[in-house]
PDB file of C-alpha atoms in Angstrom:
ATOM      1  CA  UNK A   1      79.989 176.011 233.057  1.00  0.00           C
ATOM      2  CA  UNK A   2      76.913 177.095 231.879  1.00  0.00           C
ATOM      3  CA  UNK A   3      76.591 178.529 228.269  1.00  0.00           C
ATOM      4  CA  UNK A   4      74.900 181.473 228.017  1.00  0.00           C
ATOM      5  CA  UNK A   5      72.592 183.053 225.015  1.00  0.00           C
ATOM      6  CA  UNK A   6      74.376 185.892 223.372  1.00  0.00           C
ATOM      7  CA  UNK A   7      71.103 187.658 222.919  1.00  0.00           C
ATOM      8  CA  UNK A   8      71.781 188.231 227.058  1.00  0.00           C
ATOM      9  CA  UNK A   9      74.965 190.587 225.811  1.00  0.00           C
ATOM     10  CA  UNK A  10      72.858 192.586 223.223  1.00  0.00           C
ATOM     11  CA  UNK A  11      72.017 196.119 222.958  1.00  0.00           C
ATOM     12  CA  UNK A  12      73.228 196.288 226.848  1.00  0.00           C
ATOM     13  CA  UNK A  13      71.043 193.513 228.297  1.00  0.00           C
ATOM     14  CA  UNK A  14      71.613 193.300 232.266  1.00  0.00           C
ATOM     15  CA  UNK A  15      71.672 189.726 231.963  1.00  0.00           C
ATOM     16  CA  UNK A  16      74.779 188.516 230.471  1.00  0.00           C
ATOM     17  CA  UNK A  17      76.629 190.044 233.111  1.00  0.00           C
ATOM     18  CA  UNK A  18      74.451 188.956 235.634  1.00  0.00           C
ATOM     19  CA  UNK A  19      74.673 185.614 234.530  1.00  0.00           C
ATOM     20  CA  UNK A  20      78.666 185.602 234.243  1.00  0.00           C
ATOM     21  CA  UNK A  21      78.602 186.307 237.914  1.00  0.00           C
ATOM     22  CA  UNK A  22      76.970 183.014 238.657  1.00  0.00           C
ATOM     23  CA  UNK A  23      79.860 181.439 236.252  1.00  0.00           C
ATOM     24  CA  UNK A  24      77.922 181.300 232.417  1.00  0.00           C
ATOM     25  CA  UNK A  25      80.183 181.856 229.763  1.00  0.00           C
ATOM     26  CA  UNK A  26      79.025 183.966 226.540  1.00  0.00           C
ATOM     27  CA  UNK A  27      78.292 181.167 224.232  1.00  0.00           C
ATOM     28  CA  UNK A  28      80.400 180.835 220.840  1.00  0.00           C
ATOM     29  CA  UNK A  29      82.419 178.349 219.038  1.00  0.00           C
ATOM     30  CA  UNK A  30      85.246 179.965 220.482  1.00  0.00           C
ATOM     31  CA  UNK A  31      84.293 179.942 223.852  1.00  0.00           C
ATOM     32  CA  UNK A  32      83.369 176.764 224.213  1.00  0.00           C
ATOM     33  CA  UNK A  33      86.215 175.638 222.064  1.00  0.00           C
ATOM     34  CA  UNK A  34      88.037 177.491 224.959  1.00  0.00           C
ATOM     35  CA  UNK A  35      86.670 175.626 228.032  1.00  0.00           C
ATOM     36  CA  UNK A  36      86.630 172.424 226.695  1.00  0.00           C
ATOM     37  CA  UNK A  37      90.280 172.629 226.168  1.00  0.00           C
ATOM     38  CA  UNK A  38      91.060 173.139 229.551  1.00  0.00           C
ATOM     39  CA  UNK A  39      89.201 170.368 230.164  1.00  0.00           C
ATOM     40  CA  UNK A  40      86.454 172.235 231.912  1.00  0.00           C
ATOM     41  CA  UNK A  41      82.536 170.839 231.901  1.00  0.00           C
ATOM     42  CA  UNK A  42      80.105 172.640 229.961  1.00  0.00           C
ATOM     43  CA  UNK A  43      76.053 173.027 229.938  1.00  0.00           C
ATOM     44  CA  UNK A  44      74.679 173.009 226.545  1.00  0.00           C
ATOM     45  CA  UNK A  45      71.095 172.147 225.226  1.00  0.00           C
ATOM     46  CA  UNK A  46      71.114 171.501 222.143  1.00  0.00           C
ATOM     47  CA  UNK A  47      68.722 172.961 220.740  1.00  0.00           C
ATOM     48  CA  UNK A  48      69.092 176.502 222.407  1.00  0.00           C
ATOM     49  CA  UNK A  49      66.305 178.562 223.829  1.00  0.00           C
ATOM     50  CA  UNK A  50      63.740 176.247 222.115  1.00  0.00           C
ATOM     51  CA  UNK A  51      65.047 173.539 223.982  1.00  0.00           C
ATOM     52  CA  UNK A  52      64.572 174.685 227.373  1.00  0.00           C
ATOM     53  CA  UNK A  53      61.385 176.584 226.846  1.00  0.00           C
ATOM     54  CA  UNK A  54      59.011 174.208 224.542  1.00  0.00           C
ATOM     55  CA  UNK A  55      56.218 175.639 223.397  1.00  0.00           C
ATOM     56  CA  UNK A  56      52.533 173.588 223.707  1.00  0.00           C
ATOM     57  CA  UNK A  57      52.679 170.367 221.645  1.00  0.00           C
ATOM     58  CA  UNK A  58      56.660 169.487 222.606  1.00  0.00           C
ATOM     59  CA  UNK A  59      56.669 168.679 225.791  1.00  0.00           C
ATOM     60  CA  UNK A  60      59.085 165.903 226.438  1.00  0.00           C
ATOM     61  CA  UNK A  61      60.849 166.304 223.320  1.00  0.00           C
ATOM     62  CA  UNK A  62      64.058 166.518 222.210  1.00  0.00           C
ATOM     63  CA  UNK A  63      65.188 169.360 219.835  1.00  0.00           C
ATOM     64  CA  UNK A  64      68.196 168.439 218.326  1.00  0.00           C
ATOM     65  CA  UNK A  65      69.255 171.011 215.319  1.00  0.00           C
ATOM     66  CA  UNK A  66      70.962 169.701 212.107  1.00  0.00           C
ATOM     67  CA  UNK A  67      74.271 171.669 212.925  1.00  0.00           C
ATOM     68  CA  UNK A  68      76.770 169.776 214.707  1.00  0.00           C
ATOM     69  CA  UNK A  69      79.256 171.923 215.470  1.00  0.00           C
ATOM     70  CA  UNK A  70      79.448 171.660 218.912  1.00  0.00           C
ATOM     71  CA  UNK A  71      79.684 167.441 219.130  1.00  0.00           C
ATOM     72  CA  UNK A  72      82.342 168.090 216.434  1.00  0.00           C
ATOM     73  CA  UNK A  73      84.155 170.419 219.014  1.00  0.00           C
ATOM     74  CA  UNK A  74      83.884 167.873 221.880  1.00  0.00           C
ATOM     75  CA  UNK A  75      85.654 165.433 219.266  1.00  0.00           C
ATOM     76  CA  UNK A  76      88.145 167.642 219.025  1.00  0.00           C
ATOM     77  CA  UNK A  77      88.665 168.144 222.674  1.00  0.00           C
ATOM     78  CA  UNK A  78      88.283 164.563 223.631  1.00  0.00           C
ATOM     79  CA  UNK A  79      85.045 165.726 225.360  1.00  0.00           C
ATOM     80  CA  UNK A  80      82.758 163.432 226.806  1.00  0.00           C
ATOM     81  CA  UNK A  81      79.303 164.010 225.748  1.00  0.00           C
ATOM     82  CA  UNK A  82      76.688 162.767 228.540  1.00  0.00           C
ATOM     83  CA  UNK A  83      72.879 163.015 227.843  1.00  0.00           C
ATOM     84  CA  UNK A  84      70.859 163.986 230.430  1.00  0.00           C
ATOM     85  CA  UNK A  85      66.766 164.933 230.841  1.00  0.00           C
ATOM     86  CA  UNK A  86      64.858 166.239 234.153  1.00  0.00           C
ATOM     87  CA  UNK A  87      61.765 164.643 234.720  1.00  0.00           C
ATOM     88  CA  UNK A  88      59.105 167.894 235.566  1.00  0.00           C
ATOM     89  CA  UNK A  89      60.855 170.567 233.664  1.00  0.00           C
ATOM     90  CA  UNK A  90      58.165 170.961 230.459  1.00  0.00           C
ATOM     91  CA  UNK A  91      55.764 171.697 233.336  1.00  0.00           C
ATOM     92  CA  UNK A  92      57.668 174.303 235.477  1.00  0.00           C
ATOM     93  CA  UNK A  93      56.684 176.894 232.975  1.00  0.00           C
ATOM     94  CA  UNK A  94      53.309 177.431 231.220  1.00  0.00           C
ATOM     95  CA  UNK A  95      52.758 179.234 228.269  1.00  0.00           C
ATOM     96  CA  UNK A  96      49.487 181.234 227.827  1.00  0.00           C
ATOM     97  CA  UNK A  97      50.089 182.726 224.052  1.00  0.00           C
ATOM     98  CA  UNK A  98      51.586 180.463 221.633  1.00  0.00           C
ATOM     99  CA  UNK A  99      54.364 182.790 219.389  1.00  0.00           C
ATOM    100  CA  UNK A 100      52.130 182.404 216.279  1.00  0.00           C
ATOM    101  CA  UNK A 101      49.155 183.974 218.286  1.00  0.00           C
ATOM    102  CA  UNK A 102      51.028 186.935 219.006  1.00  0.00           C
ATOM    103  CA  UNK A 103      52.386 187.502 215.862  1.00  0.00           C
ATOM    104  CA  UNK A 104      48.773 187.736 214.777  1.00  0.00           C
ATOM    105  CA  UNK A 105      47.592 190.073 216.916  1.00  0.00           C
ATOM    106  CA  UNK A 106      46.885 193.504 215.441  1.00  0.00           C
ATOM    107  CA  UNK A 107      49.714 196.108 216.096  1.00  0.00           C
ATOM    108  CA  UNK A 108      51.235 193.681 218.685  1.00  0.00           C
ATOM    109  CA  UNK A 109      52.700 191.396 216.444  1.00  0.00           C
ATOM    110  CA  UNK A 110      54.034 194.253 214.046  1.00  0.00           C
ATOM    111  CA  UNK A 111      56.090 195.587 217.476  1.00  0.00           C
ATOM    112  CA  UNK A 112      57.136 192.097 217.946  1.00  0.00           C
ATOM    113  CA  UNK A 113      58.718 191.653 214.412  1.00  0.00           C
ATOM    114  CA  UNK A 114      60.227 194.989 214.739  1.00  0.00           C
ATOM    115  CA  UNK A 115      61.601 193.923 217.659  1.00  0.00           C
ATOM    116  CA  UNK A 116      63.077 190.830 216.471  1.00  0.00           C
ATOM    117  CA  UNK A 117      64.608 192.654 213.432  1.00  0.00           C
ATOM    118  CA  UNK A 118      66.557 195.091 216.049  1.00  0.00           C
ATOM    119  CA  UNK A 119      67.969 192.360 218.091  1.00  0.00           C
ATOM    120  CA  UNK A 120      68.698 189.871 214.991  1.00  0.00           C
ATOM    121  CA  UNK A 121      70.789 192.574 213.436  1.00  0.00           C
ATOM    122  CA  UNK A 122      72.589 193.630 216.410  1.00  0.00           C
ATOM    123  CA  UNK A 123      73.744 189.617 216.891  1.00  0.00           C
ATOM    124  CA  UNK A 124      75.158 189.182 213.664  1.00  0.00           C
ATOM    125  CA  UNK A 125      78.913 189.394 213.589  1.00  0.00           C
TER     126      UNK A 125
END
């Protein structure tokens, strides 16, 4: 199953339920805690958003984040854990404004940080 950003569930964002239609699962401790106990296969990159969109500089990279939390669930679960990489997938999508750009932009990057604030706060539990 594919794990799913919970910024996609947010302030009613079409896209988490969208996405659940095609089988992606909210993505929480819990939840994944959930499917890997029924010994169900899940999709996670480990490093999140970041991971699957890269921005200039880290293409073919891995971003691996200090927490561990999720290989410490698959230990718990007797999950296997099996690497993978696609060949091609830095270049499917092209970025033509690095984030720090926009942020510096006048007005534009004030709306973006105001933004940000909205949908960080509405995330937190």
């Amino acid at each position: 199953r594919g794990l799913d950003h919970r910024s996609h569930y947010a302030n009613g964002n079409p896209l988490g339920p969208i996405f659940e239609r095609f089988g992606a699962v909210q993505v929480t401790p819990m939840s994944v805690f959930e499917l890997l106990s029924r010994g169900e296969n899940v999709l996670l990159f480990p490093g999140g958003a970041k991971e699957v969109l890269k921005r200039d500089g880290q293409q073919n990279t891995v971003i691996w984040k200090d927490e561990v939390d999720f290989v410490r669930l698959a230990a718990k679960t007797d999950a296997l854990i099996v690497p993978f990489a696609s060949v091609g997938a830095d270049d499917a999508f092209k970025w033509h404004t690095d984030t720090d750009e926009l942020l510096a932009l006048p007005f534009v990057g004030d709306a973006i940080r105001q933004s940000v604030k909205i949908v960080d706060s509405s995330l937190r539990p």
